[in-house]
Coordinates of C-alpha atoms in Angstrom, one line a residue:
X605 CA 18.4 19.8 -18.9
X606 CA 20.1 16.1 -17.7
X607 CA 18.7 13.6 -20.4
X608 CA 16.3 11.0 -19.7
X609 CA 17.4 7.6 -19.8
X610 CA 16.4 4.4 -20.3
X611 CA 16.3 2.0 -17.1
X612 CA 15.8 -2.2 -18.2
X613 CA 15.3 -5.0 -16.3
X614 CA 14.9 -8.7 -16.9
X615 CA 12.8 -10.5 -14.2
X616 CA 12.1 -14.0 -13.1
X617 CA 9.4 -14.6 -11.1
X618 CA 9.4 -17.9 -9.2
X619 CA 8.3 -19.8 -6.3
X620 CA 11.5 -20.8 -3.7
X621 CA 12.2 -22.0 -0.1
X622 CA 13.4 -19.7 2.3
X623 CA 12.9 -18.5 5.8
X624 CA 12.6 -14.8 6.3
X625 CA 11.8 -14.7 9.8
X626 CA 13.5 -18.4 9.9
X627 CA 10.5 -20.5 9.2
X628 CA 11.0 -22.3 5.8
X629 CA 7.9 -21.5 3.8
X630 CA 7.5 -21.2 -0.2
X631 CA 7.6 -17.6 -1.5
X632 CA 7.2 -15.8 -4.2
X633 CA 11.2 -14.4 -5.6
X634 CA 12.4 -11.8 -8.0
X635 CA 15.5 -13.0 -9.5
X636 CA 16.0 -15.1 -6.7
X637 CA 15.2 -12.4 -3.6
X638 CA 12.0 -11.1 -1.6
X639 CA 12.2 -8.3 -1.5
X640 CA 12.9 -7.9 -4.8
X641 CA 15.6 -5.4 -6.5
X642 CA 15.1 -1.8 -5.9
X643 CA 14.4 -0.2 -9.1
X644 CA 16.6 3.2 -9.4
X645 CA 15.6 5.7 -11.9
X646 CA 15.4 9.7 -12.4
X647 CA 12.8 11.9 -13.0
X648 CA 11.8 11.2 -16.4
X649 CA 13.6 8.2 -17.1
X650 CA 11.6 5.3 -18.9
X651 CA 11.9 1.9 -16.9
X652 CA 11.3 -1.0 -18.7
X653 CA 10.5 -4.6 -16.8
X654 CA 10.8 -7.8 -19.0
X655 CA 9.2 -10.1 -16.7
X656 CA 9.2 -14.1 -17.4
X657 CA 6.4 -16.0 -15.0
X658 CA 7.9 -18.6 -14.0
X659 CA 5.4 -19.9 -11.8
X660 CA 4.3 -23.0 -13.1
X661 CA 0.9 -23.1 -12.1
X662 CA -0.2 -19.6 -11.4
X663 CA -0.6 -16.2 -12.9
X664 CA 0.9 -13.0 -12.0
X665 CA 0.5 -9.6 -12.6
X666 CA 2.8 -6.5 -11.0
X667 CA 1.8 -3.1 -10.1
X668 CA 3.8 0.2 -10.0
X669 CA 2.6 1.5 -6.5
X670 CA 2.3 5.3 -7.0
X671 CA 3.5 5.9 -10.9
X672 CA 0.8 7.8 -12.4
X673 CA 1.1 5.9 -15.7
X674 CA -0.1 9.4 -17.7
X675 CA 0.0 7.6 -21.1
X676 CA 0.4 4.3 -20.3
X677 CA -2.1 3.1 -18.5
X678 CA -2.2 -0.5 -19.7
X679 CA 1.4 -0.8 -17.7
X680 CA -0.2 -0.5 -14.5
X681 CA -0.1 -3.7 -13.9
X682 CA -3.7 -4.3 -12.3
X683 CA -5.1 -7.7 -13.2
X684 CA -9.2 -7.7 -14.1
X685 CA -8.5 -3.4 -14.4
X686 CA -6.2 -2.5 -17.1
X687 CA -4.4 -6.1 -17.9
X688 CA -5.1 -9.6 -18.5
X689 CA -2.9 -11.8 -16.6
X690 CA 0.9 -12.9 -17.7
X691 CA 0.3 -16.9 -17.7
X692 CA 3.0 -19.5 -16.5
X693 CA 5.8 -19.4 -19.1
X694 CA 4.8 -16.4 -20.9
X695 CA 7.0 -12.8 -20.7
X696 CA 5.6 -9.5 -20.5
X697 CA 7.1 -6.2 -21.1
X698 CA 5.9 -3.4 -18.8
X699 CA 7.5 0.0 -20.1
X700 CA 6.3 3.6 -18.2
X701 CA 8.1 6.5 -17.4
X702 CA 8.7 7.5 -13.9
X703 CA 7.7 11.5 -13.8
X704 CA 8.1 12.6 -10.3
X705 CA 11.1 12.0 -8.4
X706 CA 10.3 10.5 -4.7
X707 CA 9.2 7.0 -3.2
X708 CA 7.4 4.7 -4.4
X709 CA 6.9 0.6 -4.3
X710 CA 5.8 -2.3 -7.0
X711 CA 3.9 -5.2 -5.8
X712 CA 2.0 -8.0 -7.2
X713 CA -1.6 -7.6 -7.9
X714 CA -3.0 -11.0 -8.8
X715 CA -4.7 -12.8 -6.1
X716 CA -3.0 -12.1 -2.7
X717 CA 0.1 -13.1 -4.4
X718 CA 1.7 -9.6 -2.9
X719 CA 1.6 -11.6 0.8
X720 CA 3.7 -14.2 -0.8
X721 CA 6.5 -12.0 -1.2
X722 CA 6.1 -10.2 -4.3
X723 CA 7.0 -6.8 -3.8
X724 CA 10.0 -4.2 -3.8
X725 CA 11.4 -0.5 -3.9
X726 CA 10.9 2.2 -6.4
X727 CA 13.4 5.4 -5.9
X728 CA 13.3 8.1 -8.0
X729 CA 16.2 10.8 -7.8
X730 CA 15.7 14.1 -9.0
X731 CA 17.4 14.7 -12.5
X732 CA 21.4 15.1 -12.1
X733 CA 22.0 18.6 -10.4
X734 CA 19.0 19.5 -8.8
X735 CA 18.3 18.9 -4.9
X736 CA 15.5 18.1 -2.2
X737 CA 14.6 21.7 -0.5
X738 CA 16.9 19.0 2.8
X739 CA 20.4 17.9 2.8
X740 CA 20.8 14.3 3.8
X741 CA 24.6 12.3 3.2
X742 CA 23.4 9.2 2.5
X743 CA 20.1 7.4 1.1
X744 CA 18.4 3.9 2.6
X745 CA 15.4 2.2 1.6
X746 CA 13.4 0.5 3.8
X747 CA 10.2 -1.8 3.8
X748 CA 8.2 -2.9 5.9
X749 CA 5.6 -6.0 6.3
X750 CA 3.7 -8.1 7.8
X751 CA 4.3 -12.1 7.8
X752 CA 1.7 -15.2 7.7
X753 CA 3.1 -18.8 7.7
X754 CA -0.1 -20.3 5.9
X755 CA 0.0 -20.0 2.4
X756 CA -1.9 -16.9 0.6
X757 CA -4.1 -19.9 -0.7
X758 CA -4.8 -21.0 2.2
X759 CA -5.9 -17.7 3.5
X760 CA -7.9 -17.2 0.4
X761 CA -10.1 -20.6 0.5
X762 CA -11.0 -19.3 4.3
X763 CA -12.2 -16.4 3.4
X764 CA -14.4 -17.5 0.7
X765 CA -15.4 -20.6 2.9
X766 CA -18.9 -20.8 4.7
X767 CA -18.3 -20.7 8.1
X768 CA -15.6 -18.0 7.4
X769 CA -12.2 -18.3 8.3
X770 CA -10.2 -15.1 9.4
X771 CA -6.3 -15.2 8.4
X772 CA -5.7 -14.3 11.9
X773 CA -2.6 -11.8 13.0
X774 CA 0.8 -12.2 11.2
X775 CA 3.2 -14.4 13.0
X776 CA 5.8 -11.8 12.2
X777 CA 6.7 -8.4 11.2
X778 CA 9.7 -8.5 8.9
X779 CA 12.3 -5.2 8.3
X780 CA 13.3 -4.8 5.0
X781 CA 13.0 -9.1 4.2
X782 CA 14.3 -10.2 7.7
X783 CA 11.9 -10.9 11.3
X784 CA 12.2 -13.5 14.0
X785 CA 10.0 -15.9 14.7
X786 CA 10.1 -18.0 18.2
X787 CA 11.3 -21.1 16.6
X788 CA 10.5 -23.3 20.3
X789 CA 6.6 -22.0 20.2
X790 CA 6.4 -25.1 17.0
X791 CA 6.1 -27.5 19.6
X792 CA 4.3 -30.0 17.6
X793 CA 6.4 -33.4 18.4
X794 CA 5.1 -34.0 14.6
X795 CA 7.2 -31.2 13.3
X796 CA 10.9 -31.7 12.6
X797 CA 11.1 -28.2 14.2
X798 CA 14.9 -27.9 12.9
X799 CA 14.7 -28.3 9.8
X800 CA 11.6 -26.1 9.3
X801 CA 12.8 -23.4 11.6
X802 CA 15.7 -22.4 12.4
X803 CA 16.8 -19.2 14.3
X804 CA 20.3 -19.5 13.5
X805 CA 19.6 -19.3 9.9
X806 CA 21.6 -16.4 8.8
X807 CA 18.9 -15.7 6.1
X808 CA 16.9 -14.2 9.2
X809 CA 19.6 -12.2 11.1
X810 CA 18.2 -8.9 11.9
X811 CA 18.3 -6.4 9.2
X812 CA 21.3 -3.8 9.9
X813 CA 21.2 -0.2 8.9
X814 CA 24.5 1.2 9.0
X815 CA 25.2 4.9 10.0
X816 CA 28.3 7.1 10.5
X817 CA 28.9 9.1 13.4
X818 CA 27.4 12.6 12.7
X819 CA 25.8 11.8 9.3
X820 CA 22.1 12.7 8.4
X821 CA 20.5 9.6 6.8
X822 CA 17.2 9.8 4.6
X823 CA 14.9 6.7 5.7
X824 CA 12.9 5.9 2.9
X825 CA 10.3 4.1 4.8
X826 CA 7.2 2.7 3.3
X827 CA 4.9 -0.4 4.1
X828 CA 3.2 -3.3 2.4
X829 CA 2.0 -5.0 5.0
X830 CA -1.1 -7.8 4.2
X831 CA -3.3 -6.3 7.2
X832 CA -1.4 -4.2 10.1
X833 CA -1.0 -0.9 10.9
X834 CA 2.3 -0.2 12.2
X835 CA 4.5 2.2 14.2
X836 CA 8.2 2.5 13.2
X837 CA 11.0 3.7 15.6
X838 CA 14.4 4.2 16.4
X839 CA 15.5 4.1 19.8
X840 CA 17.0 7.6 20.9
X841 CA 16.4 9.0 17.7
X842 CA 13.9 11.4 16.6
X843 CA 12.6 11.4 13.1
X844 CA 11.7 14.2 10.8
X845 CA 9.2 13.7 8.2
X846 CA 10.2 15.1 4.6
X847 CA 8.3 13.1 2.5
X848 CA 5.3 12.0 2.1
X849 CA 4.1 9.7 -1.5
X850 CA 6.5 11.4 -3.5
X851 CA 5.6 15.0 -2.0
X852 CA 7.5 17.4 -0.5
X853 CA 6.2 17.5 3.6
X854 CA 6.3 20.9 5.8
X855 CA 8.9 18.9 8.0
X856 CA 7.7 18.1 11.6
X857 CA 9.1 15.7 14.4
X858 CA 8.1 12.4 15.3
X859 CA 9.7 10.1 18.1
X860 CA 7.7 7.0 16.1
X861 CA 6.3 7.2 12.2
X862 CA 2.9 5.7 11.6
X863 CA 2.5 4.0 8.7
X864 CA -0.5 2.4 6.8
X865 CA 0.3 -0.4 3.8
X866 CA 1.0 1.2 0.8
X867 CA 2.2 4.5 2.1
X868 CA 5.9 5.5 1.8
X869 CA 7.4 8.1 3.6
X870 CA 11.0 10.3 4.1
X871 CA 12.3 10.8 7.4
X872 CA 15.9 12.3 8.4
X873 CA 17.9 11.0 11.1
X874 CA 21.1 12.3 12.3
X875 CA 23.5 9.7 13.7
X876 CA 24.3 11.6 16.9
X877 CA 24.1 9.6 20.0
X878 CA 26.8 7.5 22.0
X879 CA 28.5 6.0 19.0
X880 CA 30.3 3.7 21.4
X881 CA 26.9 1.2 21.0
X882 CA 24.4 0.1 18.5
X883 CA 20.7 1.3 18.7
X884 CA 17.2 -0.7 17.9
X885 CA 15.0 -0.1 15.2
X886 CA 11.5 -1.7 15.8
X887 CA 8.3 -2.0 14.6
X888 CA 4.7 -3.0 16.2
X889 CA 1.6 -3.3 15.5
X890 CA -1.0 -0.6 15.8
X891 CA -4.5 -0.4 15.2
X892 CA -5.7 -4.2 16.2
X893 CA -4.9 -6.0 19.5
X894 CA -1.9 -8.0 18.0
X895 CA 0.3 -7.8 21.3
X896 CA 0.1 -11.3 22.3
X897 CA 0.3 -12.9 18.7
X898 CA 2.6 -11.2 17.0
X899 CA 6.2 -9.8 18.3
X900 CA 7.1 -6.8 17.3
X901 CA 10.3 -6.8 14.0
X902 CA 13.7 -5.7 15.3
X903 CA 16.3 -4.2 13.0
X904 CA 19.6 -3.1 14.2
X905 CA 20.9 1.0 13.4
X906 CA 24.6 0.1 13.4
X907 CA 27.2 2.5 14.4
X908 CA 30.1 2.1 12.6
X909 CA 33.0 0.8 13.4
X910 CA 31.0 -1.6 15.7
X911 CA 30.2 -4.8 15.1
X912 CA 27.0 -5.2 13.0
X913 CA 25.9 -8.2 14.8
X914 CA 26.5 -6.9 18.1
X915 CA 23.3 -6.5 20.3
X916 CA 22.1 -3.1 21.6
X917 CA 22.8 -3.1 25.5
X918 CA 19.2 -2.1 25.9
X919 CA 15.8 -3.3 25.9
X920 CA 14.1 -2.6 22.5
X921 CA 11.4 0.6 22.8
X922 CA 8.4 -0.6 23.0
X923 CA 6.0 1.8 20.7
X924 CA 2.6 3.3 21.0
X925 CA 0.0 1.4 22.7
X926 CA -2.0 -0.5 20.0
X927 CA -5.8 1.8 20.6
X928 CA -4.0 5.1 20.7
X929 CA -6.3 6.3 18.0
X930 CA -5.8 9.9 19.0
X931 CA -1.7 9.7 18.4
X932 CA -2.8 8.0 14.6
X933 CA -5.1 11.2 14.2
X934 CA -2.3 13.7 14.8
X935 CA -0.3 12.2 12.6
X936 CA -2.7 12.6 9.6
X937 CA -3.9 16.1 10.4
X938 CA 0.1 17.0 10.4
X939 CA 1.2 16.0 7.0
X940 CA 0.6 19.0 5.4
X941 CA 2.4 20.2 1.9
X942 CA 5.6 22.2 2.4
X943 CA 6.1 25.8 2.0
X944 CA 7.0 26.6 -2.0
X945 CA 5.9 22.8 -2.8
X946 CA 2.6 23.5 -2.5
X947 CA 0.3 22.2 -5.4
X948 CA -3.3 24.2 -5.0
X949 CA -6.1 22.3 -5.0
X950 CA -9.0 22.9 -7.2
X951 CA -11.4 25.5 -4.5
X952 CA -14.5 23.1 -5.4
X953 CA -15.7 20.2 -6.8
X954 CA -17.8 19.2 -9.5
X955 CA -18.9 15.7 -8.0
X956 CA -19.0 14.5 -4.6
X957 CA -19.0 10.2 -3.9
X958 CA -19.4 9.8 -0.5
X959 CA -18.7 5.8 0.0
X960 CA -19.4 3.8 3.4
X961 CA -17.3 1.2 4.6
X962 CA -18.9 -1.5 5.9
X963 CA -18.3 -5.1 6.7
X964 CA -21.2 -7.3 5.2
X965 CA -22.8 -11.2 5.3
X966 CA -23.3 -11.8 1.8
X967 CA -25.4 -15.0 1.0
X968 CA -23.7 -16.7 3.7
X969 CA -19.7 -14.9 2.8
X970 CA -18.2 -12.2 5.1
X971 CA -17.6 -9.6 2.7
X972 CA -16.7 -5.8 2.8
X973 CA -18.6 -3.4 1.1
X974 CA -18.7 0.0 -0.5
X975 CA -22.4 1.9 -0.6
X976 CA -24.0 -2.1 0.3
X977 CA -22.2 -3.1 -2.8
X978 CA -19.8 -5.0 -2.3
X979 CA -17.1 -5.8 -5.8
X980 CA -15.7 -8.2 -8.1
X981 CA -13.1 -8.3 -11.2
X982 CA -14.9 -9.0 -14.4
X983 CA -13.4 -11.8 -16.7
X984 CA -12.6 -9.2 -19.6
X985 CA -10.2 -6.3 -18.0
X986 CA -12.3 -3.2 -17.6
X987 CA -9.7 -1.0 -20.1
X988 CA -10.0 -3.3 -22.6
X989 CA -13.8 -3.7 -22.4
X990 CA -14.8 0.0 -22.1
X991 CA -12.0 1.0 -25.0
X992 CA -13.2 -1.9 -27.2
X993 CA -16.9 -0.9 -26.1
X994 CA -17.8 -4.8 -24.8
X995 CA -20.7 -3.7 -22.7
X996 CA -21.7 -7.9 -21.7
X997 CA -18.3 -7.6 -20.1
X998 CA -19.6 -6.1 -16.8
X999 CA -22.9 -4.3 -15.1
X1000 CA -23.4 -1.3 -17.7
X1001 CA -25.6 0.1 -14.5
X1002 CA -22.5 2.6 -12.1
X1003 CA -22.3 2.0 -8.1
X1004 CA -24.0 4.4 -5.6
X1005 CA -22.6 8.0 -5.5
X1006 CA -24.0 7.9 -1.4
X1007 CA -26.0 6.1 1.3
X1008 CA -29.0 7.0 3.1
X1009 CA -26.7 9.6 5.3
X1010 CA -29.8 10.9 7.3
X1011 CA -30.9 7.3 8.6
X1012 CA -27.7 5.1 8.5
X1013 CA -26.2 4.3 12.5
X1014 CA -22.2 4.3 11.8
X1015 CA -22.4 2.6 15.3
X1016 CA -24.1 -0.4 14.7
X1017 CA -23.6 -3.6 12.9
X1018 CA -24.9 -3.3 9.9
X1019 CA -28.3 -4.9 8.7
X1020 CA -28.0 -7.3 5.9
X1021 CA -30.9 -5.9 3.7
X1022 CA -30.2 -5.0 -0.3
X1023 CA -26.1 -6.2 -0.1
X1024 CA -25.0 -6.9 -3.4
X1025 CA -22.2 -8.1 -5.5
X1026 CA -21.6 -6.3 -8.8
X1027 CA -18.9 -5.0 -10.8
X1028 CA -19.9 -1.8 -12.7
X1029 CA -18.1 1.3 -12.6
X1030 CA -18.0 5.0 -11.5
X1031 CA -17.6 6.5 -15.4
X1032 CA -15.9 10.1 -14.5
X1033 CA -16.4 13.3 -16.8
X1034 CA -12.9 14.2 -17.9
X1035 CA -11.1 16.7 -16.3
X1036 CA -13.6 16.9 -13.3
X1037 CA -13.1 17.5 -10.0
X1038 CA -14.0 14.7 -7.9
X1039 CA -14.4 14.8 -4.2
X1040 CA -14.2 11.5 -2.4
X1041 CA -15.4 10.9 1.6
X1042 CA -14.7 7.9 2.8
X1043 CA -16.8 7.3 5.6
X1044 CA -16.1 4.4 8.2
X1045 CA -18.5 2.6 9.8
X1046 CA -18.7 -0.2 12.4
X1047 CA -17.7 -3.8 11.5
X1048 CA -19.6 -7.4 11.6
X1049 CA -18.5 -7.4 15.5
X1050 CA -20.0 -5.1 17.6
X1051 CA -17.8 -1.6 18.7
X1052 CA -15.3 -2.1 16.3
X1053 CA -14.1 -0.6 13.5
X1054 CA -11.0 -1.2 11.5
X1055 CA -8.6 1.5 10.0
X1056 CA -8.6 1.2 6.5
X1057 CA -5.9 2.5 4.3
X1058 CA -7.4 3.2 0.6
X1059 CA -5.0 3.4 -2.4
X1060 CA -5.9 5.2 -5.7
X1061 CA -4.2 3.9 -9.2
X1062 CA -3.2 6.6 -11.6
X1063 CA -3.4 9.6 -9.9
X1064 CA -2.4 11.6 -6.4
X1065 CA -4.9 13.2 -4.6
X1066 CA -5.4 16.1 -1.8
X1067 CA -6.1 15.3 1.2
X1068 CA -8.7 17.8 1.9
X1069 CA -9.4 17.0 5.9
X1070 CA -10.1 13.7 8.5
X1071 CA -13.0 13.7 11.2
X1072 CA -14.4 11.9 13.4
X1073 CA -18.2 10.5 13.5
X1074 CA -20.5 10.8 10.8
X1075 CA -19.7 13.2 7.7
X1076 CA -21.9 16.2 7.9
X1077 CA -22.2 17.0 3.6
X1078 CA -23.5 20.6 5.1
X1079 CA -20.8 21.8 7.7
X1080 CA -17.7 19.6 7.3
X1081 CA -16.9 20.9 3.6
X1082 CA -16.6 24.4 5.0
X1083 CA -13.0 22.8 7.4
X1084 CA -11.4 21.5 4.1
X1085 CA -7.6 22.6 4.2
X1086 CA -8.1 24.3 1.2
X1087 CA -4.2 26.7 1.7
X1088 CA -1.6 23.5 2.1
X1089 CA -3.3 20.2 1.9
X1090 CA -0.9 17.3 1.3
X1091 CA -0.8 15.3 -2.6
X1092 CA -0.9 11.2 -1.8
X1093 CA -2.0 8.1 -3.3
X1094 CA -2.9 5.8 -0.4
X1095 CA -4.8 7.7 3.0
X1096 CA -6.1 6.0 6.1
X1097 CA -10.0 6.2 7.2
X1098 CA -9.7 6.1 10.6
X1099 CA -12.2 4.1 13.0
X1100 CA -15.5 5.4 13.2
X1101 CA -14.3 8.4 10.9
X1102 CA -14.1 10.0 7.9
X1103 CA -11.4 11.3 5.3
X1104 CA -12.1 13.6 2.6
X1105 CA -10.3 13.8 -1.0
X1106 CA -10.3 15.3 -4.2
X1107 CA -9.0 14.6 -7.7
X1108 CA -8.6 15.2 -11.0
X1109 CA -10.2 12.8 -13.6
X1110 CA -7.4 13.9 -15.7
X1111 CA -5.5 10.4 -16.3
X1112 CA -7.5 8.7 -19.3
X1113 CA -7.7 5.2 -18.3
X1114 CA -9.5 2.4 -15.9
X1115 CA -7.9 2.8 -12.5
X1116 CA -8.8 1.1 -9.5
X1117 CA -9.3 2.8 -5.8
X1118 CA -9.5 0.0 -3.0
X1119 CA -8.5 -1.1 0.7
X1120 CA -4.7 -2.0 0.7
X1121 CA -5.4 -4.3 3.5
X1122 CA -5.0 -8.0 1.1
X1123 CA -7.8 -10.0 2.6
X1124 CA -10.2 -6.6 2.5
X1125 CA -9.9 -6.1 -1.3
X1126 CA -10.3 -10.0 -1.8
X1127 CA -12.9 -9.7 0.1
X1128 CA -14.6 -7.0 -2.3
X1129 CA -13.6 -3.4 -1.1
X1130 CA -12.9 -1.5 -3.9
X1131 CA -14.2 0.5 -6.7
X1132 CA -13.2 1.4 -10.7
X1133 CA -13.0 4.8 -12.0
X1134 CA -12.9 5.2 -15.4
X1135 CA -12.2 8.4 -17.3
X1136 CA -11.1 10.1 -21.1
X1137 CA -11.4 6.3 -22.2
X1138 CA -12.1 7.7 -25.8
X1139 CA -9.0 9.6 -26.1
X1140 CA -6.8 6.5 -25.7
X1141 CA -5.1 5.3 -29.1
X1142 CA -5.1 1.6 -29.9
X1143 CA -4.4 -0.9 -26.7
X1144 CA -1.9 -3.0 -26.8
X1145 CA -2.2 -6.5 -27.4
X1146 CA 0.0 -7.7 -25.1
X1147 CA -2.6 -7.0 -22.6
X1148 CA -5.1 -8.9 -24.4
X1149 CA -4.3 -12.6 -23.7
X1150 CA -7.6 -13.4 -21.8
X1151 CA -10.0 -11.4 -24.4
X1152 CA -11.2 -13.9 -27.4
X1153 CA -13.2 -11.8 -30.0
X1154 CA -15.5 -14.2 -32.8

């Protein structure tokens, strides 16, 4: 067996100019880039992050998207959940060891400091002579987001203002780092428009993705958008799925990849078209009417030996038409586990929490909610206070398991009666099987309702079945795909439906489940599970900054 080895990394977070779709705004850089360096590992391998904050006036915490953290669950990296926050100045070690080969993303989780730019690549290869049950020749990552010119500040007092203030649609969608932005719609005779945006910048040059004639690439695709939905594609290209959070995918076709933030995916491509041209790689928005507010991001699949900056002759594909809900659907009920990968789930559950998304008006704040509470972060992190038994630290008293199922209209806006805000948490037998149904609802404005990606920390989960409507806890149990079902840490709810789960509580720790969608976990949707806390040995202090014992 190869020998696991030990991966380090010294980073510097700090704030810097630059222009990734070509207007100048300050971001939040690794080591000087956004996104930041891919971190490369193999199964097994420990990675260890030495991370200076060198943002002078903020805090930052960074979160391993989709490493389980079994024995380390004070490196996950969640500030208010299992860490205090690294202050300006200060460095903090985060050391974990990457189990499962696949793909996976780190991100910050302070704030909505992940919008700002914080965020990057996690690839783990299988250990040295094994192989993926698919042969590929060569290996990209690629990620994809979403891009606001206001500040994540800015974004944050409007939510919390009274009248609330929506962040609006992203003014760009950025390919790995790089997007265009229509530099001549700043009209504003204030604005010296050159200096501040510039489409010549070559900081904002598409992104290129460079293929030999006849190769198979693996696309590691994954997303970490602040609020959209998004369709990937590759003009004349078809895509097969492989991959799928780190598991193995029955492999199926797709002409364009849906893709929710904080999913990742694997999908082949074989470079076999006209190799005479270059072809378009694009990205729109899906899910919420974006199509006259944002463009859609435009990456280039380069054909060698032609020039990398040279223009594709055609048009770029357009992609799905924003409300195809039906095409979204499809895509979810096909992800299934593939043939000899297949990890069986558990044929029952011993707990089922069935938790209702709705959108809320809280004392005057939009805010969303979970079972009409909606959630905030404690001052003491919740590991530290249930390990350290600091019951004044938050509401000793859990959140709803359910709602009033038989009465509740899924259809309607929801009435404003018993909302609360609270931050207790949903204490989990250890080694039960938990069964999760999210359960959308309709928003504050009337016949809508948004698709919601949810991401669990610490653990994967099956994805036991989506529906449509209301969840029937009599008859839709009994259409659970109990033979294949696929293992993932972040799953959509789609609009005015449902998606079932199921877990084990097998992870001791404190590990937050919650909307991906920035503004909607600000905004208070999300839970805490916590689990086996007594079988953890002593924390470390490290994580302890913000916790002052008499």
């Amino acid at each position: 067996m190869a020998e696991a080895r030990i991966r380090r990394y010294k980073w510097e977070v700090k704030y810097e100019y630059k222009s990734p779709d070509c207007f100048r705004k300050v971001v939040i850089t690794i080591n000087g880039r956004t996104p930041g360096p891919t971190i490369q590992a193999r199964q097994n391998d420990t990675v260890i992050v030495e991370l200076k904050n060198s943002l002078l006036t903020e805090n930052v915490a960074i979160h391993w998207h989709g490493i389980r953290q079994i024995g380390t669950p004070w490196a996950d990296g969640t500030e208010g959940v299992t860490q205090c926050p690294i202050l300006p100045g200060e460095t903090f070690t985060y050391k974990f060891v990457v189990d499962r080969p696949g793909t996976y993303l780190y991100h910050a989780h302070y704030g909505m400091q992940r919008e700002a730019g914080l965020y990057g690549s996690i690839r783990v290869s299988l250990p040295e002579g094994e192989s993926e049950p698919y042969a590929y020749d060569y290996d990209r990552s690629i990620i994809l987001n979403d891009w606001f010119h206001r500040s994540a500040f800015e974004q944050a007092a409007g939510l919390s203002s009274i009248p609330f203030q929506w962040v609006g649609e992203p003014q760009s969608l950025l390919i790995q780092g790089k997007g265009r932005f229509n530099c001549s719609s700043l009209n504003s005779p204030s604005l010296n428009v050159g200096t501040i945006c510039n489409e010549t910048n070559p900081e904002c040059s598409p992104y290129v993705i460079a293929v030999i004639p006849g190769k198979t690439y693996r696309l590691r695709i994954s997303s970490l958008t602040a609020l959209s939905a998004l369709s990937f594609q590759i003009e004349g290209h078809n895509m097969t799925v492989v991959e799928a959070d780190g598991h193995n995918v029955e492999p199926f076709v797709v002409q364009n990849l849906f893709i929710y933030s904080g999913e990742t995916y694997s999908v082949l491509i074989k470079a076999d078209q006209n190799p005479t041209r270059n072809y378009w790689a694009t990205t729109n928005i899906v899910s919420r009417n974006a199509t006259f507010t944002t463009p859609p991001g435009l990456a280039i699949l380069n054909y060698y030996p032609n020039h990398p900056k040279r223009s594709p002759p055609t048009t770029p594909p357009s992609g799905p038409l924003w409300n195809d809900v039906g095409s979204r659907l499809n895509q979810s009920l096909a992800i299934k586990a593939r043939k000899g990968f297949i990890i069986p789930p558990p044929q029952s559950a011993d707990r089922m929490i069935v938790m209702l998304n709705t959108q809320n008006n809280v004392s005057g704040n939009v805010r969303w909610s979970v079972n009409k509470v909606t959630y905030t972060l404690p001052h003491i992190p919740y590991l530290i206070a249930l390990k350290e038994n600091i019951t004044s630290a938050f509401d000793q008293t859990p959140p709803p398991d359910g709602y009033d199922f038989k009465n509740y209209d899924i259809f309607s806006v929801a009435e404003n009666k018993s909302y609360t805000i609270r931050n207790g948490v949903y204490r989990l037998n250890f080694n039960s099987t938990v069964d999760i149904i999210l359960q959308n609802a309709n928003s504050l404005s009337n016949k809508t309702s948004e698709t919601h990606p949810w991401h669990l920390h610490g653990h994967d989960f099956w994805v036991l079945g989506y529906g449509e409507g209301k969840f029937d806890i009599y008859n839709d149990p009994k259409k659970y795909n109990l033979v294949n079902p696929i293992m993932k840490n972040t799953v959509p709810v789609h609009r005015y439906g449902w998606t079932a789960l199921r877990f084990r509580a097998d992870n001791p720790g404190a590990w937050a489940f919650h909307c991906h969608i920035e503004s909607h976990f600000y905004m208070g949707m999300g839970v805490v599970f916590a689990e086996g806390i007594e079988r953890l040995g002593e924390l470390p202090s490290s994580i302890k900054g913000c916790v002052h014992r008499k």
